PDB file of C-alpha atoms in Angstrom:
ATOM      1  CA  GLU A   1     -12.951   7.213   0.969  1.00 93.00           C
ATOM      2  CA  ALA A   2     -15.885   8.229   3.146  1.00 95.00           C
ATOM      3  CA  ILE A   3     -17.902   5.354   1.676  1.00 97.00           C
ATOM      4  CA  TYR A   4     -15.207   2.897   2.759  1.00 97.00           C
ATOM      5  CA  GLN A   5     -14.579   4.400   6.186  1.00 96.00           C
ATOM      6  CA  ARG A   6     -18.015   3.509   7.527  1.00 94.00           C
ATOM      7  CA  LEU A   7     -16.831   0.075   8.587  1.00 94.00           C
ATOM      8  CA  PRO A   8     -13.896  -0.811  10.852  1.00 95.00           C
ATOM      9  CA  ASP A   9     -10.733  -2.323   9.353  1.00 96.00           C
ATOM     10  CA  HIS A  10     -11.680  -0.870   5.966  1.00 97.00           C
ATOM     11  CA  VAL A  11      -9.587  -1.094   2.821  1.00 97.00           C
ATOM     12  CA  LEU A  12      -8.904   1.803   0.484  1.00 98.00           C
ATOM     13  CA  PRO A  13      -9.077   1.203  -3.263  1.00 98.00           C
ATOM     14  CA  TYR A  14      -6.417   1.871  -5.850  1.00 98.00           C
ATOM     15  CA  VAL A  15      -7.709   4.817  -7.885  1.00 98.00           C
ATOM     16  CA  GLY A  16      -5.795   5.754 -11.016  1.00 98.00           C
ATOM     17  CA  SER A  17      -5.482   9.384 -12.027  1.00 97.00           C
ATOM     18  CA  ALA A  18      -7.941   8.899 -14.916  1.00 97.00           C
ATOM     19  CA  PHE A  19     -10.621   8.618 -12.226  1.00 97.00           C
ATOM     20  CA  GLN A  20      -9.421  11.755 -10.466  1.00 95.00           C
ATOM     21  CA  GLY A  21      -9.983  14.448 -13.051  1.00 88.00           C
ATOM     22  CA  GLU A  22      -6.759  13.786 -14.941  1.00 91.00           C
ATOM     23  CA  GLY A  23      -8.161  11.592 -17.689  1.00 88.00           C
ATOM     24  CA  HIS A  24      -8.079  11.953 -21.461  1.00 92.00           C
ATOM     25  CA  ASP A  25     -10.889  11.546 -23.961  1.00 93.00           C
ATOM     26  CA  GLY A  26      -9.289   8.393 -25.355  1.00 97.00           C
ATOM     27  CA  ASP A  27      -8.840   6.595 -22.027  1.00 98.00           C
ATOM     28  CA  LEU A  28     -10.323   3.171 -21.397  1.00 98.00           C
ATOM     29  CA  ARG A  29     -11.221   3.276 -17.703  1.00 98.00           C
ATOM     30  CA  MET A  30     -11.386  -0.174 -16.119  1.00 98.00           C
ATOM     31  CA  MET A  31     -12.429  -1.326 -12.659  1.00 98.00           C
ATOM     32  CA  ALA A  32     -11.238  -4.595 -11.110  1.00 98.00           C
ATOM     33  CA  VAL A  33     -13.265  -6.055  -8.237  1.00 98.00           C
ATOM     34  CA  GLY A  34     -11.699  -8.854  -6.217  1.00 96.00           C
ATOM     35  CA  ILE A  35     -13.399 -10.799  -3.444  1.00 94.00           C
ATOM     36  CA  ASN A  36     -11.597  -9.880  -0.233  1.00 94.00           C
ATOM     37  CA  ALA A  37      -8.215  -9.092   1.311  1.00 93.00           C
ATOM     38  CA  TYR A  38      -6.817 -10.898   4.318  1.00 92.00           C
ATOM     39  CA  VAL A  39      -4.060 -10.069   6.771  1.00 91.00           C
ATOM     40  CA  SER A  40      -2.025 -12.412   8.952  1.00 90.00           C
ATOM     41  CA  LYS A  41      -2.057 -12.237  12.734  1.00 90.00           C
ATOM     42  CA  ALA A  42       1.464 -10.835  12.692  1.00 90.00           C
ATOM     43  CA  ASP A  43       0.348  -7.883  10.560  1.00 90.00           C
ATOM     44  CA  TRP A  44      -2.915  -7.177  12.378  1.00 92.00           C
ATOM     45  CA  PRO A  45      -4.313  -4.524  12.714  1.00 90.00           C
ATOM     46  CA  PRO A  46      -4.290  -3.737   9.005  1.00 91.00           C
ATOM     47  CA  GLN A  47      -3.479  -0.406   7.428  1.00 94.00           C
ATOM     48  CA  PRO A  48      -6.295   1.003   5.243  1.00 97.00           C
ATOM     49  CA  GLY A  49      -3.887   1.835   2.430  1.00 96.00           C
ATOM     50  CA  SER A  50      -2.312  -1.615   2.180  1.00 96.00           C
ATOM     51  CA  LEU A  51      -4.596  -2.764  -0.639  1.00 96.00           C
ATOM     52  CA  ARG A  52      -3.823   0.433  -2.530  1.00 97.00           C
ATOM     53  CA  ALA A  53      -0.088  -0.116  -2.067  1.00 97.00           C
ATOM     54  CA  TRP A  54      -0.316  -3.742  -3.206  1.00 96.00           C
ATOM     55  CA  PHE A  55      -1.727  -2.602  -6.538  1.00 97.00           C
ATOM     56  CA  THR A  56       0.661   0.334  -6.826  1.00 97.00           C
ATOM     57  CA  HIS A  57       3.675  -1.952  -6.483  1.00 96.00           C
ATOM     58  CA  ARG A  58       2.084  -5.206  -7.827  1.00 96.00           C
ATOM     59  CA  SER A  59       3.228  -6.680  -4.541  1.00 92.00           C
ATOM     60  CA  PHE A  60       1.747 -10.160  -4.856  1.00 93.00           C
ATOM     61  CA  ARG A  61       0.873 -12.686  -7.513  1.00 94.00           C
ATOM     62  CA  PHE A  62      -2.815 -11.717  -7.338  1.00 94.00           C
ATOM     63  CA  GLN A  63      -2.222  -8.086  -8.298  1.00 96.00           C
ATOM     64  CA  ARG A  64       0.131  -9.058 -11.113  1.00 96.00           C
ATOM     65  CA  ALA A  65      -2.402 -11.555 -12.474  1.00 96.00           C
ATOM     66  CA  VAL A  66      -5.239  -9.016 -12.267  1.00 97.00           C
ATOM     67  CA  VAL A  67      -3.218  -6.460 -14.218  1.00 97.00           C
ATOM     68  CA  ARG A  68      -2.380  -9.021 -16.924  1.00 97.00           C
ATOM     69  CA  SER A  69      -6.037 -10.019 -17.237  1.00 97.00           C
ATOM     70  CA  MET A  70      -7.173  -6.406 -17.441  1.00 98.00           C
ATOM     71  CA  ALA A  71      -4.590  -5.617 -20.111  1.00 98.00           C
ATOM     72  CA  THR A  72      -5.632  -8.637 -22.200  1.00 98.00           C
ATOM     73  CA  LEU A  73      -9.300  -7.728 -21.950  1.00 98.00           C
ATOM     74  CA  ALA A  74      -8.579  -4.071 -22.706  1.00 98.00           C
ATOM     75  CA  LYS A  75      -6.792  -4.980 -25.920  1.00 98.00           C
ATOM     76  CA  GLY A  76      -9.756  -7.050 -27.060  1.00 98.00           C
ATOM     77  CA  VAL A  77     -12.533  -4.568 -26.274  1.00 98.00           C
ATOM     78  CA  SER A  78     -10.654  -1.658 -27.878  1.00 98.00           C
ATOM     79  CA  ALA A  79      -9.688  -3.461 -31.091  1.00 98.00           C
ATOM     80  CA  PRO A  80     -10.912  -2.193 -34.491  1.00 98.00           C
ATOM     81  CA  GLY A  81     -14.634  -2.747 -34.942  1.00 97.00           C
ATOM     82  CA  THR A  82     -15.384  -3.076 -31.236  1.00 98.00           C
ATOM     83  CA  LEU A  83     -17.391  -1.009 -28.786  1.00 97.00           C
ATOM     84  CA  PHE A  84     -14.394   0.874 -27.389  1.00 98.00           C
ATOM     85  CA  GLU A  85     -12.295   0.981 -30.536  1.00 98.00           C
ATOM     86  CA  GLY A  86      -9.205   3.136 -30.221  1.00 97.00           C
ATOM     87  CA  ARG A  87      -9.371   3.699 -26.488  1.00 98.00           C
ATOM     88  CA  THR A  88      -6.185   3.176 -24.487  1.00 98.00           C
ATOM     89  CA  PHE A  89      -5.740   1.402 -21.171  1.00 98.00           C
ATOM     90  CA  GLU A  90      -2.711   2.625 -19.236  1.00 97.00           C
ATOM     91  CA  VAL A  91      -2.741   0.531 -16.107  1.00 97.00           C
ATOM     92  CA  ASP A  92      -1.277   3.053 -13.659  1.00 96.00           C
ATOM     93  CA  ARG A  93      -3.723   5.759 -14.759  1.00 97.00           C
ATOM     94  CA  CYS A  94      -6.800   3.898 -15.952  1.00 98.00           C
ATOM     95  CA  LEU A  95      -7.238   1.224 -13.277  1.00 98.00           C
ATOM     96  CA  PHE A  96      -9.599   1.346 -10.305  1.00 98.00           C
ATOM     97  CA  ALA A  97      -9.028  -1.705  -8.082  1.00 98.00           C
ATOM     98  CA  THR A  98     -11.159  -2.659  -5.108  1.00 98.00           C
ATOM     99  CA  ASN A  99     -12.798  -5.619  -3.389  1.00 97.00           C
ATOM    100  CA  ALA A 100     -16.353  -6.782  -2.897  1.00 97.00           C
ATOM    101  CA  VAL A 101     -15.679  -7.083   0.846  1.00 96.00           C
ATOM    102  CA  LYS A 102     -14.411  -3.631   1.706  1.00 97.00           C
ATOM    103  CA  THR A 103     -12.856  -4.584   5.028  1.00 96.00           C
ATOM    104  CA  TYR A 104      -9.771  -6.643   5.760  1.00 96.00           C
ATOM    105  CA  LEU A 105     -10.312 -10.128   7.129  1.00 93.00           C
ATOM    106  CA  LYS A 106      -8.006 -12.174   9.301  1.00 91.00           C
ATOM    107  CA  ALA A 107      -6.215 -14.854   7.325  1.00 88.00           C
ATOM    108  CA  GLU A 108      -7.880 -17.681   9.247  1.00 85.00           C
ATOM    109  CA  GLU A 109     -11.296 -16.257   8.312  1.00 82.00           C
ATOM    110  CA  GLY A 110     -10.855 -15.130   4.748  1.00 72.00           C
ATOM    111  CA  LYS A 111      -7.817 -16.613   3.052  1.00 76.00           C
ATOM    112  CA  ARG A 112     -10.099 -18.619   0.762  1.00 76.00           C
ATOM    113  CA  ALA A 113     -13.364 -17.462  -0.782  1.00 72.00           C
ATOM    114  CA  ASP A 114     -15.121 -20.633   0.383  1.00 78.00           C
ATOM    115  CA  GLN A 115     -14.561 -19.523   3.986  1.00 82.00           C
ATOM    116  CA  LEU A 116     -16.929 -16.601   3.511  1.00 83.00           C
ATOM    117  CA  ALA A 117     -20.494 -16.875   4.718  1.00 81.00           C
ATOM    118  CA  ALA A 118     -23.271 -16.632   2.140  1.00 77.00           C
ATOM    119  CA  ASN A 119     -24.222 -13.190   3.469  1.00 87.00           C
ATOM    120  CA  ALA A 120     -20.642 -11.889   3.677  1.00 91.00           C
ATOM    121  CA  PHE A 121     -21.276  -9.343   0.919  1.00 94.00           C
ATOM    122  CA  ASP A 122     -24.533  -7.970   2.308  1.00 93.00           C
ATOM    123  CA  PRO A 123     -22.945  -5.270   4.530  1.00 92.00           C
ATOM    124  CA  HIS A 124     -21.018  -4.015   1.477  1.00 96.00           C
ATOM    125  CA  ASP A 125     -23.795  -3.999  -1.114  1.00 96.00           C
ATOM    126  CA  ALA A 126     -24.871  -0.462  -0.267  1.00 96.00           C
ATOM    127  CA  GLN A 127     -21.256   0.676  -0.444  1.00 97.00           C
ATOM    128  CA  TRP A 128     -20.906  -0.913  -3.893  1.00 98.00           C
ATOM    129  CA  ARG A 129     -23.987   0.878  -5.176  1.00 98.00           C
ATOM    130  CA  GLU A 130     -22.953   4.222  -3.728  1.00 98.00           C
ATOM    131  CA  GLU A 131     -19.501   3.793  -5.227  1.00 98.00           C
ATOM    132  CA  LEU A 132     -21.049   3.307  -8.676  1.00 98.00           C
ATOM    133  CA  GLN A 133     -23.357   6.278  -8.189  1.00 98.00           C
ATOM    134  CA  LEU A 134     -20.409   8.483  -7.250  1.00 97.00           C
ATOM    135  CA  LEU A 135     -18.327   7.379 -10.231  1.00 97.00           C
ATOM    136  CA  ALA A 136     -21.238   8.041 -12.588  1.00 97.00           C
ATOM    137  CA  THR A 137     -22.115  11.485 -11.266  1.00 96.00           C
ATOM    138  CA  ALA A 138     -18.429  12.457 -11.262  1.00 95.00           C
ATOM    139  CA  GLY A 139     -18.242  11.581 -14.953  1.00 95.00           C
ATOM    140  CA  VAL A 140     -15.710   8.780 -14.497  1.00 97.00           C
ATOM    141  CA  MET A 141     -17.814   5.630 -14.613  1.00 97.00           C
ATOM    142  CA  PRO A 142     -15.583   2.799 -15.876  1.00 98.00           C
ATOM    143  CA  HIS A 143     -16.037   1.622 -19.430  1.00 98.00           C
ATOM    144  CA  VAL A 144     -15.360  -1.938 -18.238  1.00 98.00           C
ATOM    145  CA  ILE A 145     -15.948  -3.476 -14.810  1.00 99.00           C
ATOM    146  CA  VAL A 146     -14.389  -6.883 -14.165  1.00 98.00           C
ATOM    147  CA  ILE A 147     -15.621  -9.069 -11.332  1.00 98.00           C
ATOM    148  CA  PHE A 148     -13.044 -11.716 -10.405  1.00 97.00           C
ATOM    149  CA  GLY A 149     -14.631 -14.940  -9.196  1.00 94.00           C
ATOM    150  CA  SER A 150     -18.291 -15.901  -8.916  1.00 93.00           C
ATOM    151  CA  PRO A 151     -19.326 -15.178  -5.278  1.00 93.00           C
ATOM    152  CA  PHE A 152     -20.044 -11.458  -5.819  1.00 95.00           C
ATOM    153  CA  TRP A 153     -21.422 -11.733  -9.348  1.00 97.00           C
ATOM    154  CA  GLU A 154     -25.111 -11.587  -8.403  1.00 96.00           C
ATOM    155  CA  HIS A 155     -24.588  -8.434  -6.344  1.00 96.00           C
ATOM    156  CA  ALA A 156     -22.623  -6.922  -9.215  1.00 98.00           C
ATOM    157  CA  TRP A 157     -25.138  -7.366 -12.033  1.00 98.00           C
ATOM    158  CA  LYS A 158     -28.153  -6.592  -9.881  1.00 98.00           C
ATOM    159  CA  ALA A 159     -26.738  -3.122  -9.225  1.00 98.00           C
ATOM    160  CA  PHE A 160     -27.261  -2.427 -12.941  1.00 98.00           C
ATOM    161  CA  HIS A 161     -30.335  -4.494 -13.780  1.00 98.00           C
ATOM    162  CA  PRO A 162     -33.441  -2.311 -14.263  1.00 97.00           C
ATOM    163  CA  GLN A 163     -35.439  -4.461 -11.825  1.00 97.00           C
ATOM    164  CA  HIS A 164     -32.861  -4.197  -9.047  1.00 98.00           C
ATOM    165  CA  ALA A 165     -30.822  -1.040  -9.652  1.00 98.00           C
ATOM    166  CA  SER A 166     -31.050   1.852  -7.215  1.00 97.00           C
ATOM    167  CA  PHE A 167     -29.340   4.682  -9.069  1.00 98.00           C
ATOM    168  CA  ALA A 168     -30.528   8.164  -8.182  1.00 98.00           C
ATOM    169  CA  ALA A 169     -30.959  11.023 -10.647  1.00 97.00           C
ATOM    170  CA  PRO A 170     -29.262  12.022 -12.850  1.00 96.00           C
ATOM    171  CA  VAL A 171     -28.194   8.386 -13.361  1.00 98.00           C
ATOM    172  CA  GLY A 172     -30.443   5.668 -14.777  1.00 97.00           C
ATOM    173  CA  VAL A 173     -30.263   2.396 -16.706  1.00 98.00           C
ATOM    174  CA  ALA A 174     -31.499   2.662 -20.295  1.00 97.00           C
ATOM    175  CA  LYS A 175     -30.604  -0.841 -21.475  1.00 98.00           C
ATOM    176  CA  PHE A 176     -29.312  -4.111 -20.023  1.00 98.00           C
ATOM    177  CA  GLU A 177     -28.176  -6.919 -22.323  1.00 98.00           C
ATOM    178  CA  ALA A 178     -26.724 -10.256 -21.201  1.00 98.00           C
ATOM    179  CA  ALA A 179     -24.452 -12.651 -23.062  1.00 97.00           C
ATOM    180  CA  TRP A 180     -25.813 -16.194 -23.302  1.00 96.00           C
ATOM    181  CA  GLY A 181     -24.886 -18.879 -25.808  1.00 97.00           C
ATOM    182  CA  ASP A 182     -21.298 -19.904 -25.147  1.00 98.00           C
ATOM    183  CA  ALA A 183     -20.777 -17.300 -22.382  1.00 97.00           C
ATOM    184  CA  PRO A 184     -23.758 -17.575 -19.979  1.00 96.00           C
ATOM    185  CA  HIS A 185     -23.582 -15.490 -16.810  1.00 96.00           C
ATOM    186  CA  ARG A 186     -20.267 -14.035 -17.933  1.00 98.00           C
ATOM    187  CA  ALA A 187     -20.992 -10.593 -19.351  1.00 98.00           C
ATOM    188  CA  ASN A 188     -23.520  -7.795 -19.610  1.00 98.00           C
ATOM    189  CA  ARG A 189     -23.611  -4.717 -21.798  1.00 98.00           C
ATOM    190  CA  ILE A 190     -25.299  -1.830 -20.041  1.00 98.00           C
ATOM    191  CA  GLN A 191     -26.311   1.540 -21.356  1.00 98.00           C
ATOM    192  CA  LEU A 192     -26.469   4.188 -18.664  1.00 98.00           C
ATOM    193  CA  GLU A 193     -28.269   7.489 -18.852  1.00 97.00           C
ATOM    194  CA  ILE A 194     -26.241  10.142 -17.089  1.00 96.00           C
ATOM    195  CA  GLY A 195     -28.018  13.426 -17.437  1.00 93.00           C
ATOM    196  CA  GLN A 196     -28.503  13.957 -21.166  1.00 93.00           C
ATOM    197  CA  ASP A 197     -25.792  11.465 -22.138  1.00 95.00           C
ATOM    198  CA  ARG A 198     -25.906   7.731 -22.786  1.00 96.00           C
ATOM    199  CA  ARG A 199     -22.801   5.701 -22.091  1.00 96.00           C
ATOM    200  CA  ASP A 200     -22.026   2.033 -22.686  1.00 98.00           C
ATOM    201  CA  LEU A 201     -20.473  -0.139 -20.024  1.00 98.00           C
ATOM    202  CA  LEU A 202     -19.316  -3.752 -20.035  1.00 98.00           C
ATOM    203  CA  LEU A 203     -19.716  -5.776 -16.855  1.00 98.00           C
ATOM    204  CA  VAL A 204     -17.836  -9.062 -17.069  1.00 98.00           C
ATOM    205  CA  ARG A 205     -16.970 -11.978 -14.832  1.00 98.00           C
ATOM    206  CA  LEU A 206     -13.573 -13.641 -15.070  1.00 98.00           C
ATOM    207  CA  ARG A 207     -12.326 -16.598 -13.112  1.00 96.00           C
ATOM    208  CA  HIS A 208     -10.257 -15.903 -10.021  1.00 90.00           C
ATOM    209  CA  PRO A 209      -6.615 -15.360 -11.011  1.00 87.00           C
ATOM    210  CA  ALA A 210      -5.627 -18.339  -8.858  1.00 81.00           C
ATOM    211  CA  GLY A 211      -7.658 -20.632 -11.114  1.00 82.00           C
ATOM    212  CA  ARG A 212      -5.719 -22.793 -13.541  1.00 80.00           C
ATOM    213  CA  SER A 213      -8.453 -23.511 -16.065  1.00 86.00           C
ATOM    214  CA  LYS A 214      -8.444 -21.603 -19.351  1.00 89.00           C
ATOM    215  CA  ALA A 215     -12.229 -21.327 -19.097  1.00 94.00           C
ATOM    216  CA  GLY A 216     -13.155 -17.966 -17.639  1.00 97.00           C
ATOM    217  CA  SER A 217      -9.882 -16.218 -18.444  1.00 97.00           C
ATOM    218  CA  ALA A 218      -9.810 -12.950 -20.367  1.00 97.00           C
ATOM    219  CA  LYS A 219      -8.480 -14.719 -23.466  1.00 97.00           C
ATOM    220  CA  TRP A 220     -11.212 -17.360 -23.197  1.00 97.00           C
ATOM    221  CA  LEU A 221     -13.954 -14.738 -22.873  1.00 98.00           C
ATOM    222  CA  LEU A 222     -12.710 -12.799 -25.892  1.00 98.00           C
ATOM    223  CA  GLU A 223     -13.018 -15.988 -27.946  1.00 98.00           C
ATOM    224  CA  ARG A 224     -16.704 -16.502 -27.051  1.00 98.00           C
ATOM    225  CA  SER A 225     -19.067 -15.550 -29.873  1.00 98.00           C
ATOM    226  CA  ALA A 226     -21.729 -14.406 -27.384  1.00 98.00           C
ATOM    227  CA  PHE A 227     -19.290 -11.962 -25.834  1.00 98.00           C
ATOM    228  CA  ARG A 228     -18.029 -10.724 -29.183  1.00 98.00           C
ATOM    229  CA  ALA A 229     -21.654  -9.976 -30.099  1.00 97.00           C
ATOM    230  CA  LEU A 230     -21.828  -7.589 -27.135  1.00 97.00           C
ATOM    231  CA  LEU A 231     -18.769  -5.766 -28.468  1.00 98.00           C
ATOM    232  CA  ARG A 232     -20.410  -4.643 -31.683  1.00 96.00           C
ATOM    233  CA  PRO A 233     -20.579  -0.826 -31.818  1.00 93.00           C
TER     234      PRO A 233
END
């Protein structure tokens, strides 16, 4: 929470108990990263915990769609013969949900992603990287990180790419593999070194839940041969 509190009007993420020392060896920890949260004039100033409550109660269509997408993806990446075979995703425990922009915006400024300036994510990039560092050193790095929408994707993958990553010891990037073919710029398989251990992580990009096209959905991605190649143990 200290990472988030550096900026005014900050959000607080939804953090399932599997990320808080109450996990099991067979958990599939998953992180969902939206773009931003907005609040109407009538509800301003925002409450930091609103985003957390929206995911707790699945208050709006967005949260319900995110949970469905995460569950679909979880089933695919934990199926027999896949990287995370046998792991279980229990949404209330195994979900970490946050936004790329870690402050609330007023509805007239941030209701749509295309309203955001090109540099809107820059003030939050350091927070994103510190968040990942903290999760890794605490031993609860997600197995799967899902970026919803394209605006934040470059910031997301650069945090893991060996040429751009800024992890501090004992965390490092041992391997970075991208899916191409029929799923370009949609998924990366990353192997992290955390102390003496090596752990695999999938970083994927799905379309925004408001999108109506099948392309970019969790089901669509699981059908791509380039993505399935990343899932081989």
